Coordinates of C-alpha atoms and ligand atoms in Angstrom, one line a residue:
M1 CA 33.4 93.4 95.2
A2 CA 36.7 95.4 95.2
Q3 CA 39.7 93.2 94.8
E4 CA 41.1 94.4 98.1
D5 CA 38.0 93.2 99.9
V6 CA 38.3 89.8 98.0
F7 CA 41.8 89.5 99.4
K8 CA 40.8 90.4 102.9
K9 CA 38.0 87.8 102.8
L10 CA 40.4 85.2 101.4
V11 CA 42.9 85.7 104.3
A12 CA 40.0 85.5 106.8
H13 CA 38.7 82.4 105.1
C14 CA 42.1 80.7 105.2
K15 CA 42.2 81.2 109.0
E16 CA 38.6 80.4 109.8
Y17 CA 38.7 77.1 107.9
G18 CA 42.1 75.8 109.1
F19 CA 44.2 76.5 106.0
V20 CA 46.7 79.2 107.2
F21 CA 47.4 80.7 110.6
Q22 CA 49.8 83.5 111.5
S23 CA 52.9 82.0 113.1
S24 CA 53.1 82.3 116.9
E25 CA 49.7 84.0 116.9
I26 CA 49.3 83.8 120.7
Y27 CA 52.4 86.1 120.9
D28 CA 50.9 88.5 118.4
G29 CA 52.5 86.7 115.5
L30 CA 55.8 86.9 113.7
G31 CA 56.0 89.0 110.5
A32 CA 55.8 87.2 107.2
V33 CA 55.9 83.7 108.8
Y34 CA 52.8 81.4 108.6
D35 CA 51.7 78.0 109.7
Y36 CA 49.5 75.7 107.7
G37 CA 46.5 74.2 109.5
Q38 CA 44.7 70.9 109.1
N39 CA 43.3 71.7 105.6
G40 CA 46.2 73.8 104.5
V41 CA 48.7 71.1 105.0
E42 CA 46.6 68.7 102.9
L43 CA 46.3 71.2 100.0
K44 CA 50.0 72.0 100.3
N45 CA 50.9 68.3 100.2
N46 CA 48.7 67.8 97.1
I47 CA 50.3 70.7 95.3
K48 CA 53.7 69.2 96.1
K49 CA 52.7 65.8 94.8
Y50 CA 51.2 67.3 91.6
W51 CA 54.6 69.0 91.0
W52 CA 56.8 66.1 92.1
D53 CA 55.0 63.5 89.9
S54 CA 54.9 65.9 86.9
M55 CA 58.7 66.1 87.2
V56 CA 59.9 62.7 88.4
L57 CA 57.2 60.3 87.2
L58 CA 56.5 61.9 83.8
H59 CA 60.1 62.5 82.9
E60 CA 62.4 59.5 83.0
N61 CA 65.4 61.8 82.9
V62 CA 64.4 63.8 86.0
V63 CA 65.3 62.4 89.4
G64 CA 64.7 63.7 92.9
L65 CA 66.9 65.0 95.7
D66 CA 66.5 66.2 99.3
S67 CA 69.5 68.3 100.3
A68 CA 70.1 69.9 103.7
I69 CA 69.1 73.5 104.5
F70 CA 72.6 74.3 106.0
M71 CA 75.4 74.3 103.5
H72 CA 79.1 75.1 103.6
P73 CA 79.3 78.9 103.7
T74 CA 81.5 79.0 100.6
T75 CA 78.5 77.8 98.7
W76 CA 77.0 81.2 99.0
K77 CA 80.1 83.1 98.2
A78 CA 80.4 81.0 95.0
S79 CA 76.8 81.4 94.0
G80 CA 77.1 85.2 94.4
H81 CA 74.5 85.4 97.2
V82 CA 76.9 86.9 99.7
D83 CA 77.8 89.8 97.4
A84 CA 74.7 90.2 95.3
F85 CA 71.5 88.8 96.8
N86 CA 70.2 92.2 97.6
D87 CA 67.0 94.2 97.3
P88 CA 66.9 97.9 96.8
L89 CA 65.0 99.4 99.8
I90 CA 63.5 102.8 100.3
D91 CA 61.8 104.3 103.3
N92 CA 59.0 106.9 103.4
K93 CA 60.1 109.4 106.0
D94 CA 56.6 110.2 107.2
S95 CA 55.0 106.8 107.6
K96 CA 58.4 105.2 108.4
K97 CA 57.3 102.3 106.2
R98 CA 59.9 100.4 104.2
Y99 CA 59.4 99.4 100.5
R100 CA 61.3 97.7 97.8
A101 CA 62.1 100.4 95.2
D102 CA 61.8 97.9 92.3
V103 CA 58.3 96.8 93.5
L104 CA 57.1 100.5 93.8
I105 CA 58.2 101.0 90.1
E106 CA 56.6 97.7 89.0
D107 CA 53.4 98.8 90.7
L108 CA 53.6 102.1 88.9
I109 CA 53.9 100.3 85.5
Q110 CA 50.9 98.2 86.5
K111 CA 48.8 101.3 87.2
F112 CA 49.5 102.5 83.6
E113 CA 48.5 99.0 82.4
E114 CA 45.3 99.2 84.4
K115 CA 44.4 102.6 82.8
I116 CA 44.8 101.0 79.4
N117 CA 42.6 98.1 80.3
K118 CA 39.9 100.5 81.6
E119 CA 39.9 102.3 78.2
V120 CA 39.6 99.0 76.4
T121 CA 36.8 97.8 78.5
K122 CA 34.9 101.1 78.1
A123 CA 35.4 101.0 74.3
R124 CA 34.3 97.4 74.1
K125 CA 31.1 98.2 75.8
R126 CA 30.5 101.1 73.5
F127 CA 31.3 99.4 70.2
G128 CA 30.0 95.9 71.0
D129 CA 30.7 93.2 68.4
S130 CA 32.4 95.5 66.0
F131 CA 35.1 96.3 68.4
D132 CA 38.6 95.9 67.1
E133 CA 40.9 95.9 70.2
A134 CA 44.2 95.9 68.3
K135 CA 43.2 98.9 66.1
F136 CA 41.8 100.7 69.1
C137 CA 45.1 100.3 71.0
E138 CA 47.0 101.6 68.0
T139 CA 45.0 104.7 67.6
N140 CA 43.4 105.8 70.9
P141 CA 45.4 108.8 72.3
R142 CA 44.9 107.9 75.9
V143 CA 46.0 104.3 75.4
L144 CA 49.0 105.5 73.4
A145 CA 50.0 108.1 76.0
N146 CA 49.9 105.4 78.7
Q147 CA 51.8 102.9 76.6
E148 CA 54.4 105.5 76.0
K149 CA 54.8 106.0 79.8
I150 CA 55.1 102.2 80.3
N151 CA 57.8 102.0 77.6
T152 CA 59.8 104.9 79.0
V153 CA 59.6 103.7 82.7
Q154 CA 60.4 100.2 81.7
E155 CA 63.4 101.2 79.7
R156 CA 64.8 103.5 82.4
F157 CA 64.0 100.9 85.1
A158 CA 65.9 98.1 83.3
K159 CA 68.9 100.4 82.7
A160 CA 69.0 101.5 86.4
L161 CA 68.8 97.9 87.6
N162 CA 71.4 96.6 85.2
A163 CA 73.8 99.5 86.1
N164 CA 72.9 99.1 89.8
D165 CA 72.1 102.8 89.7
L166 CA 70.3 103.3 93.0
E167 CA 70.0 107.1 92.5
D168 CA 68.1 106.7 89.3
L169 CA 65.8 104.1 90.8
R170 CA 64.9 106.8 93.4
Q171 CA 64.6 109.4 90.7
I172 CA 62.0 107.3 88.8
I173 CA 60.0 107.2 92.0
I174 CA 60.3 111.0 92.4
D175 CA 59.7 111.8 88.7
Y176 CA 56.5 109.8 88.5
E177 CA 55.3 111.1 91.9
V178 CA 54.9 107.7 93.5
A179 CA 53.3 108.3 96.9
C180 CA 53.5 106.1 100.0
P181 CA 50.2 104.2 100.3
I182 CA 50.2 104.8 104.0
S183 CA 51.1 108.4 104.5
G184 CA 50.2 109.5 101.0
T185 CA 53.4 111.6 100.8
K186 CA 56.4 111.5 98.4
N187 CA 59.0 112.1 101.1
W188 CA 61.5 109.4 100.3
T189 CA 64.9 108.4 101.6
D190 CA 67.8 107.3 99.4
V191 CA 67.7 103.8 98.0
R192 CA 70.0 101.3 99.8
Q193 CA 70.9 97.7 99.1
F194 CA 69.9 95.1 101.7
N195 CA 71.1 91.5 101.8
L196 CA 68.3 89.0 102.2
M197 CA 70.1 86.1 103.7
F198 CA 69.6 85.0 107.3
A199 CA 72.8 84.2 109.1
T200 CA 73.4 81.9 112.1
E201 CA 76.3 80.1 113.7
I202 CA 77.2 76.4 113.6
G203 CA 79.3 74.8 116.3
S204 CA 80.0 76.0 119.8
T205 CA 81.7 79.4 120.3
A206 CA 84.5 77.7 122.3
D207 CA 85.4 75.8 119.2
G208 CA 85.2 78.9 117.1
A209 CA 81.7 78.9 115.7
Q210 CA 81.4 79.4 112.0
K211 CA 78.9 81.8 110.4
I212 CA 76.5 80.0 108.1
Y213 CA 73.4 80.9 106.2
L214 CA 69.9 79.5 106.0
R215 CA 69.6 78.7 102.3
P216 CA 67.8 81.4 100.3
E217 CA 67.0 78.9 97.5
T218 CA 67.1 75.2 97.2
A219 CA 69.0 75.2 93.9
Q220 CA 72.5 75.3 95.3
G221 CA 71.9 72.0 97.0
I222 CA 71.3 70.6 93.6
F223 CA 74.3 72.1 92.0
V224 CA 76.8 70.9 94.6
N225 CA 75.3 67.4 94.2
F226 CA 75.4 67.4 90.4
L227 CA 78.3 64.9 90.2
N228 CA 77.0 62.7 93.0
V229 CA 73.6 62.2 91.2
Q230 CA 75.1 62.1 87.7
K231 CA 77.6 59.4 88.6
T232 CA 75.6 57.2 91.0
G233 CA 72.5 57.4 88.8
R234 CA 74.5 57.0 85.6
M235 CA 72.6 59.9 84.2
K236 CA 73.2 61.1 80.7
L237 CA 72.7 64.7 79.5
P238 CA 70.1 66.1 79.2
F239 CA 68.8 65.3 82.7
G240 CA 67.2 67.1 85.6
I241 CA 67.3 67.0 89.4
A242 CA 64.1 68.1 91.3
Q243 CA 63.9 69.1 94.9
I244 CA 61.2 70.5 97.2
G245 CA 62.3 72.2 100.4
K246 CA 62.4 75.2 102.7
A247 CA 64.1 78.5 101.8
F248 CA 64.6 81.6 103.9
R249 CA 64.8 85.3 102.9
N250 CA 64.7 88.3 105.2
E251 CA 62.2 90.1 103.0
I252 CA 62.0 93.8 103.4
V253 CA 58.3 94.1 102.6
A254 CA 56.1 91.5 104.1
R255 CA 52.6 92.7 103.7
Q256 CA 51.0 90.3 101.3
F257 CA 50.1 87.3 103.4
I258 CA 51.8 84.1 102.1
F259 CA 52.8 85.8 98.8
R260 CA 56.0 87.1 100.4
M261 CA 57.2 85.1 103.4
R262 CA 60.5 85.0 105.3
E263 CA 60.3 81.2 105.6
F264 CA 58.8 79.5 102.5
E265 CA 59.0 76.4 100.4
Q266 CA 60.3 76.0 96.9
M267 CA 59.9 73.4 94.2
E268 CA 62.9 73.6 92.0
M269 CA 64.3 71.6 89.1
Q270 CA 67.6 72.1 87.5
F271 CA 67.9 70.6 84.0
F272 CA 71.4 70.1 82.8
V273 CA 72.0 70.4 79.1
R274 CA 74.7 70.6 76.5
P275 CA 76.1 74.1 76.0
G276 CA 74.5 75.7 73.0
E277 CA 71.2 73.7 73.5
E278 CA 70.0 75.8 76.4
M279 CA 67.5 78.0 74.4
K280 CA 65.7 74.9 73.0
W281 CA 65.3 73.5 76.5
F282 CA 64.4 76.9 77.9
E283 CA 61.5 77.0 75.4
Y284 CA 60.5 73.4 76.3
W285 CA 60.3 74.0 80.0
K286 CA 58.6 77.4 79.6
E287 CA 55.8 75.7 77.7
M288 CA 55.7 72.6 79.9
R289 CA 55.4 74.6 83.0
M290 CA 52.6 76.8 81.6
K291 CA 50.7 73.6 80.6
W292 CA 51.1 72.3 84.2
H293 CA 49.5 75.5 85.5
K294 CA 46.7 75.6 83.0
A295 CA 45.8 71.9 83.4
M296 CA 44.3 72.7 86.8
G297 CA 41.5 74.5 85.0
M298 CA 41.6 77.7 86.9
G299 CA 41.1 79.7 83.7
E300 CA 43.6 80.2 80.9
E301 CA 43.3 84.0 81.1
K302 CA 44.6 84.0 84.6
Y303 CA 48.2 83.2 83.5
R304 CA 50.7 85.1 81.5
Y305 CA 54.5 85.1 80.9
H306 CA 56.6 88.1 82.0
D307 CA 60.1 88.3 80.6
H308 CA 62.6 89.8 83.0
E309 CA 63.7 93.5 82.5
K310 CA 66.9 92.7 84.3
L311 CA 68.7 89.4 84.0
A312 CA 70.2 88.0 87.2
H313 CA 74.0 87.9 87.1
Y314 CA 73.9 84.2 86.2
A315 CA 71.2 84.1 83.5
N316 CA 71.0 84.5 79.7
A317 CA 67.2 84.2 79.5
A318 CA 64.5 84.4 82.2
T319 CA 60.8 84.6 82.3
D320 CA 58.1 84.4 85.0
I321 CA 54.8 82.7 84.9
E322 CA 52.4 85.2 86.5
Y323 CA 49.0 84.5 88.0
K324 CA 46.2 87.1 88.3
M325 CA 46.0 87.5 92.1
P326 CA 43.4 89.8 93.7
F327 CA 46.3 92.4 93.8
G328 CA 47.2 92.0 90.1
F329 CA 49.4 89.7 88.0
K330 CA 52.2 88.4 90.1
E331 CA 55.1 86.0 89.8
V332 CA 54.4 82.4 90.8
E333 CA 57.2 80.7 89.0
G334 CA 60.5 81.6 87.4
I335 CA 62.1 79.8 84.5
H336 CA 65.7 80.7 84.1
S337 CA 68.5 79.8 81.8
R338 CA 71.4 79.9 84.2
T339 CA 74.2 79.1 81.8
D340 CA 77.2 77.2 83.4
F341 CA 77.5 80.0 86.0
D342 CA 76.8 78.0 89.1
L343 CA 78.7 74.8 88.3
T344 CA 81.7 76.8 87.1
Q345 CA 81.7 78.9 90.3
H346 CA 81.5 75.8 92.5
Q347 CA 84.3 74.3 90.5
E348 CA 86.5 77.3 91.1
H349 CA 85.7 77.8 94.7
S350 CA 85.9 74.1 95.6
G351 CA 88.9 73.3 93.4
K352 CA 87.1 70.1 92.3
K353 CA 86.4 69.4 88.6
I354 CA 82.6 69.5 88.0
Q355 CA 82.3 68.4 84.4
Y356 CA 80.4 65.9 82.3
F357 CA 82.0 63.6 79.8
D358 CA 79.8 63.6 76.7
P359 CA 80.3 60.2 75.0
E360 CA 78.8 61.4 71.8
L361 CA 81.0 64.5 71.5
N362 CA 83.9 62.6 73.2
K363 CA 84.8 65.6 75.4
N364 CA 84.4 67.0 78.9
Y365 CA 82.4 70.2 79.6
V366 CA 80.5 72.1 82.3
P367 CA 76.8 71.6 81.5
Y368 CA 74.4 74.5 81.0
V369 CA 71.3 74.7 83.2
I370 CA 67.7 75.5 82.8
E371 CA 65.9 76.0 86.1
T372 CA 62.2 76.0 86.9
S373 CA 61.5 77.5 90.3
I374 CA 58.1 77.8 91.9
G375 CA 57.1 78.7 95.4
V376 CA 54.7 76.2 97.0
D377 CA 53.1 79.0 99.1
R378 CA 52.6 81.3 96.1
M379 CA 51.1 78.4 94.2
F380 CA 48.8 77.8 97.3
L381 CA 47.8 81.4 97.3
S382 CA 47.0 81.5 93.6
I383 CA 44.9 78.3 93.9
M384 CA 43.0 79.6 96.8
A385 CA 42.5 83.0 95.1
G386 CA 41.2 81.3 92.0
A387 CA 39.0 78.9 93.9
Y388 CA 37.3 81.3 96.4
T389 CA 33.8 82.0 95.2
E390 CA 30.7 83.7 96.7
E391 CA 27.4 82.7 95.1
D392 CA 23.8 83.6 95.7
V393 CA 21.8 80.4 96.0
E394 CA 18.3 79.5 96.9
G395 CA 18.1 78.4 100.5
K396 CA 15.3 77.2 102.7
D397 CA 11.8 78.5 101.9
G398 CA 13.1 79.8 98.6
K399 CA 15.0 82.6 100.3
K400 CA 18.3 83.8 98.8
E401 CA 21.4 82.9 100.7
K402 CA 25.1 83.3 100.2
R403 CA 27.2 80.3 99.5
V404 CA 31.0 80.5 100.0
V405 CA 32.6 77.7 98.0
L406 CA 36.2 76.9 97.2
K407 CA 36.2 75.6 93.7
L408 CA 39.5 73.8 94.1
P409 CA 40.7 71.4 91.4
A410 CA 39.4 68.1 92.8
V411 CA 42.9 66.5 92.7
L412 CA 44.2 69.2 95.0
A413 CA 41.2 69.4 97.5
P414 CA 42.2 68.6 101.1
I415 CA 39.2 66.3 101.6
K416 CA 38.0 64.4 98.6
L417 CA 34.8 63.1 100.0
A418 CA 32.4 63.8 102.9
V419 CA 30.2 61.0 104.1
L420 CA 27.0 62.2 105.6
P421 CA 24.3 60.1 107.2
L422 CA 21.0 61.9 106.7
V423 CA 20.1 61.3 110.4
K424 CA 22.0 60.2 113.4
K425 CA 19.9 57.0 113.9
D426 CA 18.2 54.0 112.3
G427 CA 21.5 52.4 111.3
L428 CA 22.5 55.2 108.9
P429 CA 25.7 56.2 110.9
E430 CA 26.9 52.6 110.8
K431 CA 26.3 52.4 107.1
A432 CA 28.1 55.7 106.5
R433 CA 31.0 54.5 108.7
A434 CA 31.3 51.4 106.7
I435 CA 31.7 53.5 103.5
V436 CA 34.4 55.6 105.1
D437 CA 36.2 52.5 106.3
E438 CA 36.3 51.1 102.8
L439 CA 37.3 54.3 101.0
K440 CA 39.7 55.8 103.5
F441 CA 42.5 53.7 101.9
N442 CA 42.1 55.6 98.7
F443 CA 40.9 59.1 99.6
N444 CA 40.9 61.6 102.4
C445 CA 37.4 61.2 103.7
Q446 CA 35.5 63.0 106.4
Y447 CA 32.6 61.7 108.3
D448 CA 30.1 64.3 109.6
E449 CA 26.7 63.7 111.3
K450 CA 26.3 67.0 113.1
D451 CA 23.7 69.7 112.0
S452 CA 21.3 69.7 109.1
I453 CA 22.4 68.3 105.8
G454 CA 22.3 71.8 104.3
K455 CA 24.7 73.1 106.9
R456 CA 27.0 70.1 106.4
Y457 CA 27.1 70.8 102.7
R458 CA 28.1 74.4 103.3
R459 CA 30.9 73.4 105.6
Q460 CA 32.3 71.1 102.9
D461 CA 31.8 73.8 100.2
A462 CA 33.9 76.2 102.4
I463 CA 36.9 73.8 102.4
G464 CA 36.5 72.7 98.8
T465 CA 35.4 69.1 99.2
P466 CA 34.3 68.1 95.7
F467 CA 31.9 65.3 96.7
C468 CA 29.4 64.8 99.4
V469 CA 27.8 61.4 99.8
T470 CA 24.5 61.2 101.6
I471 CA 23.2 58.0 103.2
D472 CA 19.5 57.9 103.6
H473 CA 16.9 55.2 104.6
D474 CA 16.7 53.9 101.1
S475 CA 20.5 53.2 101.2
L476 CA 19.8 50.5 103.7
E477 CA 17.6 48.8 101.2
D478 CA 19.2 49.4 97.8
D479 CA 22.9 49.9 98.7
S480 CA 22.8 53.3 96.8
V481 CA 23.7 56.8 98.0
T482 CA 23.4 60.3 96.7
I483 CA 26.5 62.1 95.5
R484 CA 26.2 65.8 95.6
Y485 CA 28.7 67.7 93.4
R486 CA 30.2 70.8 94.9
D487 CA 30.3 73.2 91.9
T488 CA 27.0 72.4 90.3
M489 CA 25.2 71.2 93.5
E490 CA 23.7 68.6 91.3
Q491 CA 22.8 65.3 92.9
E492 CA 23.1 61.8 91.5
R493 CA 22.0 58.4 92.9
V494 CA 24.8 55.8 92.6
K495 CA 25.5 52.3 93.9
I496 CA 27.9 52.2 96.9
A497 CA 30.0 49.6 95.0
D498 CA 30.6 52.2 92.2
L499 CA 31.6 55.1 94.5
Q500 CA 35.3 54.3 94.5
G501 CA 35.5 54.1 90.7
I502 CA 33.5 57.3 90.2
I503 CA 35.6 59.4 92.6
A504 CA 39.0 57.9 91.6
Q505 CA 38.4 58.9 88.0
K506 CA 37.6 62.5 89.1
V507 CA 40.5 63.0 91.5
S508 CA 43.1 61.3 89.3
M509 CA 46.2 63.4 88.5
K510 CA 46.5 61.2 85.4
E511 CA 43.8 63.2 83.7
L512 CA 45.7 66.4 84.3
F513 CA 49.0 64.9 83.2
K514 CA 47.5 63.7 80.0
Q515 CA 46.8 67.4 79.1
M516 CA 50.5 68.2 79.4
Ligands
ATP601 P1 60.2 88.3 93.9 O1 60.7 89.1 92.7 O2 58.7 88.2 94.0 O3 60.9 88.6 95.2 P2 62.1 86.3 93.0 O4 62.2 86.6 91.6 O5 63.1 86.8 94.0 O6 60.6 86.8 93.6 P3 63.0 83.6 92.7 O7 64.2 83.9 93.4 O8 62.9 83.5 91.3 O9 61.9 84.8 93.2 O10 62.3 82.4 93.5 C1 61.5 81.5 92.8 C2 60.1 81.3 93.3 O11 60.1 81.2 94.7 C3 59.2 82.6 93.1 O12 58.7 82.5 91.8 C4 58.2 82.5 94.2 O13 57.2 81.6 93.8 C5 59.0 81.8 95.3 N1 59.4 82.8 96.3 C6 60.4 83.7 96.2 N2 60.5 84.5 97.3 C7 59.4 84.1 98.1 C8 58.9 84.6 99.3 N3 59.6 85.5 100.0 N4 57.8 84.0 99.8 C9 57.2 83.1 99.1 N5 57.6 82.6 97.9 C10 58.7 83.1 97.4

């Protein structure tokens, strides 16, 4: 199946099974704003818990915070967002569609990469076991030509971004004949800067309302509370502050479902360190965050690092963790070494000293910061994309049928356990209800008695429920039930008394954390 079709199916599946709805759908929707349905909110909460616990439970020197969305407007002047939180936009004159110039160029680089991958795949097929990929890439003329293009574009792109050279950004698009996917033409406007912050007013106009912004990142709430947390928590460097919360960006291009939203949620952690030690901690968090992703078992090959071509005005090192979405490798998380930029800026703009007294060095300084920043919604999308599977299975009368199954990590699944009486009579529903009543304190359970058992299994497969428990007539006699496992469809007879232990072990975050 083409990757585009996979993505379309995924979006449809998210709606059909109560994961994600378009916001204000009855009014034809609001661009790049989405609501999470009954299953979506559970998955989202589980992702947040997996992140929160990995930060706050596993690290005794990381504590939490929940700061407000509205902040004093000077915050955003100090952080640089008022002056520099811009995206370069470009319009196609024929389709009237708007694009981010940097994204068009990143896509161009990705096309060259795909061409190389195709050559490699073809050659691997031809040469079989004797294939030496490294040697092939060093010598094949087509691979070399494409690699040369990647290097040239990347170098020019980084230079243009760093120099804020909007003309050359446009010229790269012209020189490499990038066409608008809608109109197919190369009729482009100039590139302009566009500030992404949403503004609103606080206070009544009679009192002189003040212009304020909806925060475009949660990080600044952490920076302005650095001293509050450090002093009241008696925190010693190095230590971190973690926060989960909404952020808002008036994104120019909003065509990739929950990948790029105007209202989204971030999970950010700022780790404050001694100046000069930031690279050590940057490497630590880079590795730690990758382990967190890989522990979910979605496949090691689905993740990669991508170092930034252009460093943000505050950073001295930055990398992204990318996930292989149906539309290519895309950023899910950023890890940035933000130096002492933010704290110093807030110190200057507020006129208040924001420093740490280091008892070992016997001196005051502004700490350096390593940030890990991940979007809950992008994480959600990556998990859904990795989990969505279509399989041919043997149905009734030996006929082939299609099974759509979400192979979600069990710890993240919205419903952990479906309890299904084989028939709606003979005391089986009561027995099933008793199991739900016992296990609902530990797991999110769903009771279902409608339709054939096969149909009920399919419904649970489609929302990623890892365990279905079936109660049959024998259960009344032997206090045993059948567990059916989602991924293998294997069935196992177990004692009702053992259910809780079996499931608890399989949905425990502890097992994931132990891998980190
Ligand atoms: P992009 O280059 O894709 O616009 P970014 O580099 O601006 O992303 P950051 O500012 O580093 O993103 O934000 C940290 C994380 O927040 C991202 O890795 C992503 O997961 C998430 N994020 C950022 N913008 C959005 C958005 N518009 N919708 C959903 N998630 C987002």
